[in-house]
PDB file of C-alpha atoms in Angstrom:
ATOM      1  CA  MET H   1      -1.565  21.178  14.245  1.00  0.00           C
ATOM      2  CA  GLU H   2       2.041  20.886  13.161  1.00  0.00           C
ATOM      3  CA  ASN H   3       3.112  22.958  10.221  1.00  0.00           C
ATOM      4  CA  ARG H   4       4.934  21.640   7.145  1.00  0.00           C
ATOM      5  CA  PHE H   5       8.392  22.785   8.216  1.00  0.00           C
ATOM      6  CA  ASP H   6       8.238  21.026  11.579  1.00  0.00           C
ATOM      7  CA  ARG H   7       6.970  17.858   9.953  1.00  0.00           C
ATOM      8  CA  GLU H   8       9.616  17.693   7.226  1.00  0.00           C
ATOM      9  CA  MET H   9      12.412  18.365   9.670  1.00  0.00           C
ATOM     10  CA  LYS H  10      11.191  15.710  12.087  1.00  0.00           C
ATOM     11  CA  LYS H  11      10.998  13.107   9.321  1.00  0.00           C
ATOM     12  CA  GLY H  12      14.729  13.103   8.566  1.00  0.00           C
ATOM     13  CA  VAL H  13      15.734  13.202  12.196  1.00  0.00           C
ATOM     14  CA  LEU H  14      13.377  10.391  13.080  1.00  0.00           C
ATOM     15  CA  GLU H  15      15.165   7.909  10.841  1.00  0.00           C
ATOM     16  CA  MET H  16      18.426   8.696  12.619  1.00  0.00           C
ATOM     17  CA  LEU H  17      16.810   8.360  16.045  1.00  0.00           C
ATOM     18  CA  VAL H  18      15.085   5.071  15.231  1.00  0.00           C
ATOM     19  CA  LEU H  19      18.327   3.547  13.944  1.00  0.00           C
ATOM     20  CA  ASN H  20      20.108   4.770  17.045  1.00  0.00           C
ATOM     21  CA  LEU H  21      17.486   3.217  19.355  1.00  0.00           C
ATOM     22  CA  ILE H  22      17.668  -0.097  17.510  1.00  0.00           C
ATOM     23  CA  CYS H  23      21.468  -0.020  17.698  1.00  0.00           C
ATOM     24  CA  ALA H  24      21.250   0.470  21.463  1.00  0.00           C
ATOM     25  CA  ARG H  25      19.287  -2.788  21.803  1.00  0.00           C
ATOM     26  CA  PRO H  26      17.030  -5.000  19.676  1.00  0.00           C
ATOM     27  CA  THR H  27      13.493  -3.751  19.987  1.00  0.00           C
ATOM     28  CA  TYR H  28       9.972  -3.774  18.533  1.00  0.00           C
ATOM     29  CA  GLY H  29       7.688  -1.070  17.184  1.00  0.00           C
ATOM     30  CA  TYR H  30       5.627  -0.404  20.291  1.00  0.00           C
ATOM     31  CA  GLU H  31       8.718  -0.101  22.461  1.00  0.00           C
ATOM     32  CA  LEU H  32      10.346   2.265  19.951  1.00  0.00           C
ATOM     33  CA  LEU H  33       7.285   4.496  20.155  1.00  0.00           C
ATOM     34  CA  SER H  34       7.253   4.632  23.925  1.00  0.00           C
ATOM     35  CA  ARG H  35      11.008   5.205  24.125  1.00  0.00           C
ATOM     36  CA  LEU H  36      10.727   8.073  21.650  1.00  0.00           C
ATOM     37  CA  ARG H  37       7.775   9.555  23.512  1.00  0.00           C
ATOM     38  CA  ASP H  38       9.260   9.247  26.991  1.00  0.00           C
ATOM     39  CA  GLY H  39      12.763  10.248  25.901  1.00  0.00           C
ATOM     40  CA  SER H  40      11.507  13.398  24.211  1.00  0.00           C
ATOM     41  CA  GLY H  41       9.236  14.460  27.023  1.00  0.00           C
ATOM     42  CA  GLY H  42       6.197  13.838  24.837  1.00  0.00           C
ATOM     43  CA  SER H  43       7.156  15.928  21.815  1.00  0.00           C
ATOM     44  CA  PHE H  44       7.888  12.830  19.668  1.00  0.00           C
ATOM     45  CA  ASP H  45       4.507  11.200  20.143  1.00  0.00           C
ATOM     46  CA  LEU H  46       4.080   9.112  16.988  1.00  0.00           C
ATOM     47  CA  LYS H  47       1.561   6.682  15.660  1.00  0.00           C
ATOM     48  CA  GLU H  48       2.627   3.159  14.813  1.00  0.00           C
ATOM     49  CA  GLY H  49       2.106   3.731  11.090  1.00  0.00           C
ATOM     50  CA  THR H  50       4.616   6.576  11.035  1.00  0.00           C
ATOM     51  CA  LEU H  51       7.267   4.123  12.090  1.00  0.00           C
ATOM     52  CA  TYR H  52       6.680   1.504   9.391  1.00  0.00           C
ATOM     53  CA  PRO H  53       8.083   3.354   6.359  1.00  0.00           C
ATOM     54  CA  ILE H  54      11.164   4.242   8.392  1.00  0.00           C
ATOM     55  CA  LEU H  55      11.673   0.650   9.542  1.00  0.00           C
ATOM     56  CA  TYR H  56      11.168  -0.744   6.027  1.00  0.00           C
ATOM     57  CA  ARG H  57      13.616   1.701   4.514  1.00  0.00           C
ATOM     58  CA  LEU H  58      16.236   0.820   7.116  1.00  0.00           C
ATOM     59  CA  GLU H  59      15.548  -2.874   6.529  1.00  0.00           C
ATOM     60  CA  ASP H  60      15.739  -2.549   2.742  1.00  0.00           C
ATOM     61  CA  ASP H  61      19.038  -0.699   3.091  1.00  0.00           C
ATOM     62  CA  GLY H  62      20.400  -3.627   5.096  1.00  0.00           C
ATOM     63  CA  LEU H  63      20.898  -1.566   8.254  1.00  0.00           C
ATOM     64  CA  ILE H  64      18.475  -3.561  10.386  1.00  0.00           C
ATOM     65  CA  THR H  65      16.890  -7.022  10.229  1.00  0.00           C
ATOM     66  CA  ALA H  66      13.555  -8.251  11.531  1.00  0.00           C
ATOM     67  CA  SER H  67      12.973 -11.561  13.278  1.00  0.00           C
ATOM     68  CA  TRP H  68      10.095 -13.128  15.163  1.00  0.00           C
ATOM     69  CA  PHE H  69      10.332 -13.462  18.876  1.00  0.00           C
ATOM     70  CA  PRO H  70       7.951 -15.770  20.776  1.00  0.00           C
ATOM     71  CA  GLY H  71       5.572 -13.788  22.931  1.00  0.00           C
ATOM     72  CA  ALA H  72       5.373 -14.096  26.694  1.00  0.00           C
ATOM     73  CA  GLY H  73       2.558 -16.291  27.998  1.00  0.00           C
ATOM     74  CA  LYS H  74      -0.194 -16.949  25.521  1.00  0.00           C
ATOM     75  CA  THR H  75       0.336 -13.855  23.413  1.00  0.00           C
ATOM     76  CA  THR H  76       1.295 -14.030  19.764  1.00  0.00           C
ATOM     77  CA  PRO H  77       4.920 -13.561  18.671  1.00  0.00           C
ATOM     78  CA  LYS H  78       6.397 -10.110  18.165  1.00  0.00           C
ATOM     79  CA  LYS H  79       8.570  -8.789  15.379  1.00  0.00           C
ATOM     80  CA  ILE H  80      11.911  -7.689  16.774  1.00  0.00           C
ATOM     81  CA  TYR H  81      14.234  -5.370  14.870  1.00  0.00           C
ATOM     82  CA  GLN H  82      17.971  -5.451  15.387  1.00  0.00           C
ATOM     83  CA  ALA H  83      20.865  -3.567  13.816  1.00  0.00           C
ATOM     84  CA  THR H  84      23.327  -5.228  11.454  1.00  0.00           C
ATOM     85  CA  GLN H  85      27.077  -4.501  11.352  1.00  0.00           C
ATOM     86  CA  ALA H  86      26.440  -2.029   8.551  1.00  0.00           C
ATOM     87  CA  GLY H  87      23.668  -0.496  10.668  1.00  0.00           C
ATOM     88  CA  HIS H  88      26.005   0.163  13.575  1.00  0.00           C
ATOM     89  CA  ARG H  89      28.571   1.743  11.244  1.00  0.00           C
ATOM     90  CA  GLU H  90      25.919   3.866   9.533  1.00  0.00           C
ATOM     91  CA  ASN H  91      24.533   4.952  12.905  1.00  0.00           C
ATOM     92  CA  LEU H  92      27.927   6.343  13.934  1.00  0.00           C
ATOM     93  CA  ARG H  93      28.390   8.019  10.561  1.00  0.00           C
ATOM     94  CA  ARG H  94      24.963   9.663  10.744  1.00  0.00           C
ATOM     95  CA  GLN H  95      25.679  11.046  14.170  1.00  0.00           C
ATOM     96  CA  GLU H  96      28.887  12.600  12.912  1.00  0.00           C
ATOM     97  CA  VAL H  97      26.969  14.131  10.022  1.00  0.00           C
ATOM     98  CA  TRP H  98      24.328  15.380  12.435  1.00  0.00           C
ATOM     99  CA  GLY H  99      26.930  16.877  14.785  1.00  0.00           C
ATOM    100  CA  ALA H 100      28.711  18.719  11.974  1.00  0.00           C
ATOM    101  CA  PHE H 101      25.380  19.816  10.523  1.00  0.00           C
ATOM    102  CA  THR H 102      23.942  21.251  13.738  1.00  0.00           C
ATOM    103  CA  ASP H 103      27.261  23.007  14.494  1.00  0.00           C
ATOM    104  CA  THR H 104      27.158  24.722  11.101  1.00  0.00           C
ATOM    105  CA  VAL H 105      23.479  25.596  11.345  1.00  0.00           C
ATOM    106  CA  THR H 106      23.835  26.986  14.861  1.00  0.00           C
ATOM    107  CA  LYS H 107      26.848  29.018  13.800  1.00  0.00           C
ATOM    108  CA  LEU H 108      24.940  30.418  10.850  1.00  0.00           C
ATOM    109  CA  LEU H 109      21.851  31.217  12.911  1.00  0.00           C
ATOM    110  CA  THR H 110      23.725  32.967  15.719  1.00  0.00           C
ATOM    111  CA  GLY H 111      26.038  34.681  13.233  1.00  0.00           C
ATOM    112  CA  GLY H 112      22.994  35.997  11.419  1.00  0.00           C
ATOM    113  CA  ASN H 113      21.573  37.427  14.645  1.00  0.00           C
ATOM    114  CA  THR H 114      24.685  39.359  15.646  1.00  0.00           C
ATOM    115  CA  LEU H 115      25.203  40.914  12.229  1.00  0.00           C
TER     116      LEU H 115
ATOM    117  CA  MET T   1     -11.921 -18.765  20.270  1.00  0.00           C
ATOM    118  CA  THR T   2     -13.487 -16.315  22.695  1.00  0.00           C
ATOM    119  CA  GLU T   3     -15.740 -13.451  21.683  1.00  0.00           C
ATOM    120  CA  THR T   4     -12.974 -10.834  22.124  1.00  0.00           C
ATOM    121  CA  GLU T   5     -10.512 -12.895  20.081  1.00  0.00           C
ATOM    122  CA  LYS T   6     -13.081 -13.122  17.298  1.00  0.00           C
ATOM    123  CA  LYS T   7     -13.640  -9.395  17.498  1.00  0.00           C
ATOM    124  CA  MET T   8      -9.898  -8.735  17.219  1.00  0.00           C
ATOM    125  CA  LYS T   9      -9.599 -11.103  14.267  1.00  0.00           C
ATOM    126  CA  ARG T  10     -12.474  -9.357  12.487  1.00  0.00           C
ATOM    127  CA  TYR T  11     -10.828  -6.012  13.193  1.00  0.00           C
ATOM    128  CA  ILE T  12      -7.479  -7.144  11.766  1.00  0.00           C
ATOM    129  CA  ASN T  13      -9.129  -8.540   8.643  1.00  0.00           C
ATOM    130  CA  ALA T  14     -11.089  -5.323   8.170  1.00  0.00           C
ATOM    131  CA  VAL T  15      -7.905  -3.269   8.319  1.00  0.00           C
ATOM    132  CA  GLU T  16      -6.062  -5.583   5.931  1.00  0.00           C
ATOM    133  CA  ARG T  17      -8.883  -5.421   3.386  1.00  0.00           C
ATOM    134  CA  ARG T  18      -8.637  -1.652   3.237  1.00  0.00           C
ATOM    135  CA  LEU T  19      -4.893  -1.485   2.575  1.00  0.00           C
ATOM    136  CA  ASN T  20      -4.121  -0.368  -0.946  1.00  0.00           C
ATOM    137  CA  LEU T  21      -0.627  -1.834  -1.108  1.00  0.00           C
ATOM    138  CA  PRO T  22       1.295  -4.473  -3.097  1.00  0.00           C
ATOM    139  CA  ARG T  23       0.950  -7.922  -1.571  1.00  0.00           C
ATOM    140  CA  GLU T  24       4.396  -8.228  -0.004  1.00  0.00           C
ATOM    141  CA  ILE T  25       4.240  -4.726   1.497  1.00  0.00           C
ATOM    142  CA  LYS T  26       0.797  -5.523   2.843  1.00  0.00           C
ATOM    143  CA  ALA T  27       2.130  -8.684   4.483  1.00  0.00           C
ATOM    144  CA  ARG T  28       4.918  -6.641   6.009  1.00  0.00           C
ATOM    145  CA  VAL T  29       2.578  -3.979   7.371  1.00  0.00           C
ATOM    146  CA  MET T  30       0.197  -6.595   8.754  1.00  0.00           C
ATOM    147  CA  SER T  31       3.006  -8.466  10.527  1.00  0.00           C
ATOM    148  CA  ASP T  32       4.000  -5.242  12.259  1.00  0.00           C
ATOM    149  CA  PHE T  33       0.381  -4.423  12.966  1.00  0.00           C
ATOM    150  CA  LEU T  34      -0.122  -7.821  14.643  1.00  0.00           C
ATOM    151  CA  SER T  35       3.107  -7.263  16.518  1.00  0.00           C
ATOM    152  CA  ALA T  36       1.784  -3.913  17.711  1.00  0.00           C
ATOM    153  CA  ILE T  37      -1.293  -5.641  19.109  1.00  0.00           C
ATOM    154  CA  SER T  38       0.681  -8.369  20.918  1.00  0.00           C
ATOM    155  CA  ALA T  39       3.068  -5.796  22.356  1.00  0.00           C
ATOM    156  CA  ARG T  40       0.119  -3.884  23.786  1.00  0.00           C
ATOM    157  CA  ARG T  41      -1.360  -7.068  25.209  1.00  0.00           C
ATOM    158  CA  GLU T  42       1.948  -7.808  26.911  1.00  0.00           C
ATOM    159  CA  ALA T  43       2.032  -4.253  28.238  1.00  0.00           C
ATOM    160  CA  GLY T  44      -1.217  -5.132  30.026  1.00  0.00           C
ATOM    161  CA  LEU T  45      -3.774  -3.406  27.838  1.00  0.00           C
ATOM    162  CA  THR T  46      -7.135  -5.130  27.334  1.00  0.00           C
ATOM    163  CA  ASP T  47      -8.384  -5.783  23.806  1.00  0.00           C
ATOM    164  CA  GLU T  48     -10.994  -3.053  24.241  1.00  0.00           C
ATOM    165  CA  GLU T  49      -8.308  -0.535  25.128  1.00  0.00           C
ATOM    166  CA  ILE T  50      -6.139  -1.669  22.195  1.00  0.00           C
ATOM    167  CA  LEU T  51      -8.999  -1.293  19.745  1.00  0.00           C
ATOM    168  CA  ARG T  52      -9.756   2.159  21.062  1.00  0.00           C
ATOM    169  CA  GLU T  53      -6.103   3.177  20.734  1.00  0.00           C
ATOM    170  CA  LEU T  54      -5.773   1.891  17.166  1.00  0.00           C
ATOM    171  CA  GLY T  55      -9.015   3.476  15.990  1.00  0.00           C
ATOM    172  CA  SER T  56     -11.691   2.190  13.633  1.00  0.00           C
ATOM    173  CA  PRO T  57     -10.554  -0.183  10.855  1.00  0.00           C
ATOM    174  CA  LYS T  58     -11.251   2.579   8.359  1.00  0.00           C
ATOM    175  CA  ALA T  59      -9.211   5.172  10.243  1.00  0.00           C
ATOM    176  CA  ALA T  60      -6.343   2.768  10.988  1.00  0.00           C
ATOM    177  CA  ALA T  61      -6.131   1.640   7.355  1.00  0.00           C
ATOM    178  CA  ALA T  62      -6.342   5.217   6.063  1.00  0.00           C
ATOM    179  CA  GLU T  63      -3.497   6.181   8.371  1.00  0.00           C
ATOM    180  CA  LEU T  64      -1.381   3.242   7.178  1.00  0.00           C
ATOM    181  CA  ASN T  65      -2.148   3.948   3.514  1.00  0.00           C
ATOM    182  CA  GLU T  66      -1.153   7.567   4.040  1.00  0.00           C
ATOM    183  CA  GLN T  67       2.109   6.660   5.765  1.00  0.00           C
ATOM    184  CA  MET T  68       3.008   3.962   3.250  1.00  0.00           C
ATOM    185  CA  LYS T  69       2.423   6.178   0.215  1.00  0.00           C
ATOM    186  CA  ASP T  70       5.979   5.687  -1.074  1.00  0.00           C
ATOM    187  CA  PHE T  71       5.429   1.932  -1.087  1.00  0.00           C
ATOM    188  CA  ALA T  72       1.938   1.995  -2.621  1.00  0.00           C
ATOM    189  CA  TYR T  73       0.936   1.126  -6.163  1.00  0.00           C
ATOM    190  CA  ARG T  74       1.488   3.904  -8.648  1.00  0.00           C
ATOM    191  CA  LYS T  75      -1.245   4.756 -11.128  1.00  0.00           C
ATOM    192  CA  SER T  76      -0.050   5.715 -14.595  1.00  0.00           C
ATOM    193  CA  PRO T  77      -1.999   8.460 -16.394  1.00  0.00           C
ATOM    194  CA  TRP T  78      -1.703   6.278 -19.523  1.00  0.00           C
ATOM    195  CA  ARG T  79      -4.348   4.020 -18.056  1.00  0.00           C
ATOM    196  CA  PHE T  80      -7.005   6.427 -19.338  1.00  0.00           C
ATOM    197  CA  ALA T  81      -5.803   5.898 -22.930  1.00  0.00           C
ATOM    198  CA  PHE T  82      -6.406   2.182 -22.455  1.00  0.00           C
ATOM    199  CA  LEU T  83      -9.781   2.835 -20.852  1.00  0.00           C
ATOM    200  CA  ALA T  84     -10.732   4.992 -23.845  1.00  0.00           C
ATOM    201  CA  LEU T  85      -9.664   2.196 -26.199  1.00  0.00           C
ATOM    202  CA  ALA T  86     -11.812  -0.258 -24.258  1.00  0.00           C
ATOM    203  CA  VAL T  87     -14.826   2.071 -24.301  1.00  0.00           C
ATOM    204  CA  VAL T  88     -14.539   2.801 -28.034  1.00  0.00           C
ATOM    205  CA  SER T  89     -14.155  -0.858 -28.983  1.00  0.00           C
ATOM    206  CA  GLY T  90     -16.957  -1.769 -26.601  1.00  0.00           C
ATOM    207  CA  LEU T  91     -19.235   0.767 -28.287  1.00  0.00           C
ATOM    208  CA  CYS T  92     -18.122  -0.565 -31.703  1.00  0.00           C
ATOM    209  CA  LEU T  93     -19.104  -4.072 -30.735  1.00  0.00           C
ATOM    210  CA  LEU T  94     -22.374  -2.897 -29.240  1.00  0.00           C
ATOM    211  CA  SER T  95     -23.397  -0.857 -32.261  1.00  0.00           C
ATOM    212  CA  TYR T  96     -22.344  -3.717 -34.500  1.00  0.00           C
ATOM    213  CA  TYR T  97     -24.713  -6.059 -32.708  1.00  0.00           C
ATOM    214  CA  LEU T  98     -27.519  -3.514 -32.500  1.00  0.00           C
ATOM    215  CA  ILE T  99     -27.384  -2.926 -36.261  1.00  0.00           C
ATOM    216  CA  PHE T 100     -27.032  -6.631 -36.772  1.00  0.00           C
ATOM    217  CA  TRP T 101     -30.173  -7.358 -34.771  1.00  0.00           C
ATOM    218  CA  TYR T 102     -32.057  -4.588 -36.467  1.00  0.00           C
ATOM    219  CA  VAL T 103     -31.127  -5.735 -39.974  1.00  0.00           C
ATOM    220  CA  SER T 104     -31.728  -9.395 -39.271  1.00  0.00           C
ATOM    221  CA  ASP T 105     -35.136  -8.616 -37.805  1.00  0.00           C
ATOM    222  CA  SER T 106     -36.172  -6.757 -40.898  1.00  0.00           C
ATOM    223  CA  ILE T 107     -35.186  -9.519 -43.312  1.00  0.00           C
ATOM    224  CA  PRO T 108     -38.289 -11.462 -44.329  1.00  0.00           C
ATOM    225  CA  LEU T 109     -37.788 -15.047 -43.358  1.00  0.00           C
ATOM    226  CA  ASN T 110     -39.688 -16.627 -46.190  1.00  0.00           C
ATOM    227  CA  GLY T 111     -37.518 -17.660 -49.103  1.00  0.00           C
ATOM    228  CA  SER T 112     -34.330 -15.905 -48.110  1.00  0.00           C
ATOM    229  CA  VAL T 113     -31.244 -17.435 -49.548  1.00  0.00           C
ATOM    230  CA  GLY T 114     -28.727 -18.813 -47.094  1.00  0.00           C
ATOM    231  CA  ILE T 115     -31.112 -19.486 -44.267  1.00  0.00           C
ATOM    232  CA  ILE T 116     -30.884 -23.013 -43.013  1.00  0.00           C
ATOM    233  CA  GLY T 117     -34.048 -24.632 -41.801  1.00  0.00           C
ATOM    234  CA  GLY T 118     -36.274 -22.555 -39.575  1.00  0.00           C
ATOM    235  CA  ALA T 119     -33.371 -20.879 -37.816  1.00  0.00           C
ATOM    236  CA  ASP T 120     -33.928 -17.408 -36.481  1.00  0.00           C
ATOM    237  CA  GLY T 121     -32.335 -14.391 -38.060  1.00  0.00           C
ATOM    238  CA  PRO T 122     -29.002 -13.928 -36.306  1.00  0.00           C
ATOM    239  CA  THR T 123     -28.209 -17.641 -36.154  1.00  0.00           C
ATOM    240  CA  SER T 124     -28.923 -18.123 -39.841  1.00  0.00           C
ATOM    241  CA  ILE T 125     -26.653 -15.254 -40.749  1.00  0.00           C
ATOM    242  CA  PHE T 126     -23.899 -16.672 -38.565  1.00  0.00           C
ATOM    243  CA  VAL T 127     -24.281 -19.911 -40.437  1.00  0.00           C
ATOM    244  CA  ALA T 128     -24.279 -18.134 -43.776  1.00  0.00           C
ATOM    245  CA  THR T 129     -21.065 -16.191 -42.978  1.00  0.00           C
ATOM    246  CA  PRO T 130     -18.196 -17.570 -44.997  1.00  0.00           C
ATOM    247  CA  ILE T 131     -15.751 -19.637 -43.017  1.00  0.00           C
ATOM    248  CA  GLY T 132     -12.846 -17.544 -41.818  1.00  0.00           C
ATOM    249  CA  VAL T 133     -12.310 -14.830 -39.270  1.00  0.00           C
ATOM    250  CA  ASN T 134     -14.814 -12.034 -39.018  1.00  0.00           C
ATOM    251  CA  TRP T 135     -12.455  -9.147 -38.293  1.00  0.00           C
ATOM    252  CA  ASP T 136     -15.331  -6.734 -37.737  1.00  0.00           C
ATOM    253  CA  GLN T 137     -15.965  -8.482 -34.460  1.00  0.00           C
ATOM    254  CA  VAL T 138     -12.617 -10.017 -33.575  1.00  0.00           C
ATOM    255  CA  LEU T 139     -10.622  -6.795 -33.788  1.00  0.00           C
ATOM    256  CA  PRO T 140     -12.859  -4.718 -31.487  1.00  0.00           C
ATOM    257  CA  SER T 141     -13.009  -7.692 -29.095  1.00  0.00           C
ATOM    258  CA  ILE T 142      -9.223  -7.855 -28.954  1.00  0.00           C
ATOM    259  CA  PHE T 143      -9.039  -4.090 -28.414  1.00  0.00           C
ATOM    260  CA  LEU T 144     -11.665  -4.339 -25.685  1.00  0.00           C
ATOM    261  CA  VAL T 145      -9.673  -6.989 -23.836  1.00  0.00           C
ATOM    262  CA  VAL T 146      -6.335  -5.185 -24.339  1.00  0.00           C
ATOM    263  CA  GLY T 147      -7.902  -1.890 -23.254  1.00  0.00           C
ATOM    264  CA  LEU T 148      -9.396  -3.301 -20.050  1.00  0.00           C
ATOM    265  CA  LEU T 149      -6.253  -5.279 -19.240  1.00  0.00           C
ATOM    266  CA  GLY T 150      -4.054  -2.230 -19.805  1.00  0.00           C
ATOM    267  CA  PHE T 151      -6.332  -0.060 -17.680  1.00  0.00           C
ATOM    268  CA  PHE T 152      -6.206  -2.382 -14.688  1.00  0.00           C
ATOM    269  CA  LEU T 153      -2.499  -3.200 -14.994  1.00  0.00           C
ATOM    270  CA  LEU T 154      -1.522   0.482 -15.225  1.00  0.00           C
ATOM    271  CA  ARG T 155      -3.340   1.133 -11.944  1.00  0.00           C
ATOM    272  CA  ARG T 156      -1.028  -1.217 -10.106  1.00  0.00           C
ATOM    273  CA  LEU T 157       2.493  -0.254 -11.081  1.00  0.00           C
ATOM    274  CA  ARG T 158       5.319  -1.168  -8.747  1.00  0.00           C
ATOM    275  CA  PRO T 159       6.409   1.739  -6.586  1.00  0.00           C
ATOM    276  CA  LYS T 160       9.547   3.517  -7.711  1.00  0.00           C
ATOM    277  CA  LYS T 161      12.671   2.359  -5.880  1.00  0.00           C
ATOM    278  CA  GLN T 162      13.836   4.940  -3.420  1.00  0.00           C
ATOM    279  CA  PRO T 163      17.305   6.230  -4.350  1.00  0.00           C
TER     280      PRO T 163
END
C-alpha cells in the first residue's frame, strides 16, 4: 500500500508526464497507461480512472483537445487526445520548472546530509 | 447482437448508472470508458479478459466516482435546513388533517348548519368554508414543496471550478 506522501507527490508529476506523452504524439487513454507503465519499469501502474481527472483538467485548460478516431476493423471509435499550441508551450515551461525544482530540492537534501 | 456484445452493453450501462456525476461529466467519463474498451479490443483482448480487467460494475463505478471527486456534485449542509422545513410543514399538514377528520367525525350529522345534502363530514365542511384561500393548508403545502425542492437541489450543486 502506498502512503500519502508518495501518492500526493505522484499526482502532480503525473499531470506533467501525461502532457509530455501527449505532446510527443496524439494518443488515447489505454496507450498512455501502457506507456507510463512500461516507461517507468512498472512503478507507474495506473488504473484508467486515475487518468480521467488529469485529462479533463488538461482539456479544460485548453492544453489538449479530444477527437474521435475511427477504430480499426469492426471495433468502435476511440477518443484520441492531442496537444494544442498552448499545450506544447506549457509542456516546455513545466519541464523547466521541474528541472529548476529538482535541482533545488536535490541541493537542499544533499546539503542537509553533509551539514 | 451476439451474447458477448449484449453482456458488454449491460456492463457499460450498469457502470453508467452507478456514476454520481453531473450529466456532462458523466458523458465524458463514459466516452473515455468506451474508448478504453475498444482500445483493449484492438490490443487483442477478449471481452471476458476486458471485463475481468475492469472489475465488477460496482467496483469500476466506485473507482471512477472516487477519482472524479473534484468533478462530482457538491452537497450543501444547508440542505438539512430545507429537509427540516419540509418535515415540519409535512407534520403540520398531517396533524391538520388528523384533527380535521377527528372533529368532522364527531359532529352529529343531523341538523347541522352548513351541511349540504347528505354529504359526508369533510366534504360538507369544505363546501361550507368561505370562498378564499385557506392559508392554514396552503402555507404548509408551499413550505413542504419549497423544503423538498431545496433539499434535492442542494444535493446537486455544481462542482467548484478548479483555480
